Amino acid sequence: AISDNKTGADEGAAHLESQGFEINPELFQTYQIKHVPVFVLVKNDGVNGDQELSRLSGNVSLGFAAKKLKGMG
């Protein structure tokens, strides 16, 4: 089971807000997303374009996903 507490969710969501996020239908094809929800961490280094760093899927809050992806990237 995955649990999330309010403090962790708030911190994760605050980090995500400072980094930004996007819901873009074209990216479903680019990253071969077949099931939702899914969160994809992407880095653009200015040279090689967008590169997927990690991905998280499942029934989790936005804050929890941001916190986990921050640790994966």
PDB file of C-alpha atoms in Angstrom:
ATOM      1  CA  ALA A   1       0.000   0.000   0.000  1.00  0.00           C
ATOM      2  CA  ILE A   2       1.125   3.532  -0.692  1.00  0.00           C
ATOM      3  CA  SER A   3       0.364   6.200   1.836  1.00  0.00           C
ATOM      4  CA  ASP A   4       0.841   9.914   1.774  1.00  0.00           C
ATOM      5  CA  ASN A   5       0.613  12.467   4.536  1.00  0.00           C
ATOM      6  CA  LYS A   6      -0.515  16.057   4.110  1.00  0.00           C
ATOM      7  CA  THR A   7       2.920  17.530   4.803  1.00  0.00           C
ATOM      8  CA  GLY A   8       4.613  15.297   2.225  1.00  0.00           C
ATOM      9  CA  ALA A   9       1.954  16.071  -0.345  1.00  0.00           C
ATOM     10  CA  ASP A  10       2.231  19.822   0.250  1.00  0.00           C
ATOM     11  CA  GLU A  11       6.023  19.776  -0.094  1.00  0.00           C
ATOM     12  CA  GLY A  12       5.869  17.677  -3.259  1.00  0.00           C
ATOM     13  CA  ALA A  13       3.180  19.841  -4.821  1.00  0.00           C
ATOM     14  CA  ALA A  14       5.124  23.013  -3.980  1.00  0.00           C
ATOM     15  CA  HIS A  15       8.205  21.596  -5.724  1.00  0.00           C
ATOM     16  CA  LEU A  16       6.130  20.624  -8.752  1.00  0.00           C
ATOM     17  CA  GLU A  17       4.614  24.093  -8.960  1.00  0.00           C
ATOM     18  CA  SER A  18       8.073  25.658  -8.987  1.00  0.00           C
ATOM     19  CA  GLN A  19       9.147  23.283 -11.791  1.00  0.00           C
ATOM     20  CA  GLY A  20       5.901  23.305 -13.753  1.00  0.00           C
ATOM     21  CA  PHE A  21       3.932  20.494 -15.314  1.00  0.00           C
ATOM     22  CA  GLU A  22       2.059  19.945 -18.536  1.00  0.00           C
ATOM     23  CA  ILE A  23      -0.866  17.850 -19.706  1.00  0.00           C
ATOM     24  CA  ASN A  24      -0.335  17.529 -23.445  1.00  0.00           C
ATOM     25  CA  PRO A  25      -2.191  14.955 -25.589  1.00  0.00           C
ATOM     26  CA  GLU A  26       0.680  14.783 -28.112  1.00  0.00           C
ATOM     27  CA  LEU A  27       3.039  13.615 -25.377  1.00  0.00           C
ATOM     28  CA  PHE A  28       0.884  10.528 -24.787  1.00  0.00           C
ATOM     29  CA  GLN A  29       2.140   9.269 -28.142  1.00  0.00           C
ATOM     30  CA  THR A  30       5.703  10.516 -27.665  1.00  0.00           C
ATOM     31  CA  TYR A  31       6.099   8.667 -24.349  1.00  0.00           C
ATOM     32  CA  GLN A  32       3.871   5.739 -25.377  1.00  0.00           C
ATOM     33  CA  ILE A  33       1.417   6.291 -22.517  1.00  0.00           C
ATOM     34  CA  LYS A  34      -1.311   3.657 -22.702  1.00  0.00           C
ATOM     35  CA  HIS A  35      -2.787   3.873 -19.172  1.00  0.00           C
ATOM     36  CA  VAL A  36      -3.382   6.753 -16.806  1.00  0.00           C
ATOM     37  CA  PRO A  37      -2.612   8.200 -14.396  1.00  0.00           C
ATOM     38  CA  VAL A  38       1.074   8.429 -15.223  1.00  0.00           C
ATOM     39  CA  PHE A  39       3.651  11.061 -14.323  1.00  0.00           C
ATOM     40  CA  VAL A  40       6.739  11.414 -16.539  1.00  0.00           C
ATOM     41  CA  LEU A  41       9.832  13.338 -15.443  1.00  0.00           C
ATOM     42  CA  VAL A  42      11.522  14.903 -18.474  1.00  0.00           C
ATOM     43  CA  LYS A  43      14.750  16.870 -18.684  1.00  0.00           C
ATOM     44  CA  ASN A  44      15.709  19.197 -21.506  1.00  0.00           C
ATOM     45  CA  ASP A  45      19.428  19.921 -21.480  1.00  0.00           C
ATOM     46  CA  GLY A  46      19.209  22.352 -24.387  1.00  0.00           C
ATOM     47  CA  VAL A  47      21.332  20.092 -26.601  1.00  0.00           C
ATOM     48  CA  ASN A  48      19.652  16.691 -26.916  1.00  0.00           C
ATOM     49  CA  GLY A  49      16.055  17.834 -26.472  1.00  0.00           C
ATOM     50  CA  ASP A  50      13.660  16.204 -24.037  1.00  0.00           C
ATOM     51  CA  GLN A  51      14.857  13.041 -22.307  1.00  0.00           C
ATOM     52  CA  GLU A  52      12.682  10.873 -20.064  1.00  0.00           C
ATOM     53  CA  LEU A  53      14.347  10.450 -16.677  1.00  0.00           C
ATOM     54  CA  SER A  54      11.703   8.402 -14.916  1.00  0.00           C
ATOM     55  CA  ARG A  55       8.037   7.513 -14.819  1.00  0.00           C
ATOM     56  CA  LEU A  56       5.528   6.790 -12.068  1.00  0.00           C
ATOM     57  CA  SER A  57       2.022   5.427 -12.478  1.00  0.00           C
ATOM     58  CA  GLY A  58      -0.783   4.448 -10.174  1.00  0.00           C
ATOM     59  CA  ASN A  59      -3.387   5.896  -7.889  1.00  0.00           C
ATOM     60  CA  VAL A  60      -1.224   8.477  -6.112  1.00  0.00           C
ATOM     61  CA  SER A  61      -1.639  12.154  -5.372  1.00  0.00           C
ATOM     62  CA  LEU A  62       0.115  14.835  -7.392  1.00  0.00           C
ATOM     63  CA  GLY A  63       2.172  15.770  -4.323  1.00  0.00           C
ATOM     64  CA  PHE A  64       3.266  12.184  -3.717  1.00  0.00           C
ATOM     65  CA  ALA A  65       4.229  11.757  -7.382  1.00  0.00           C
ATOM     66  CA  ALA A  66       6.247  14.998  -7.359  1.00  0.00           C
ATOM     67  CA  LYS A  67       8.098  13.936  -4.211  1.00  0.00           C
ATOM     68  CA  LYS A  68       8.906  10.482  -5.616  1.00  0.00           C
ATOM     69  CA  LEU A  69       9.968  11.769  -9.031  1.00  0.00           C
ATOM     70  CA  LYS A  70      12.193  14.385  -7.396  1.00  0.00           C
ATOM     71  CA  GLY A  71      14.079  11.528  -5.735  1.00  0.00           C
ATOM     72  CA  MET A  72      14.278   9.504  -8.985  1.00  0.00           C
ATOM     73  CA  GLY A  73      15.598  12.273 -11.214  1.00  0.00           C
TER      74      GLY A  73
END
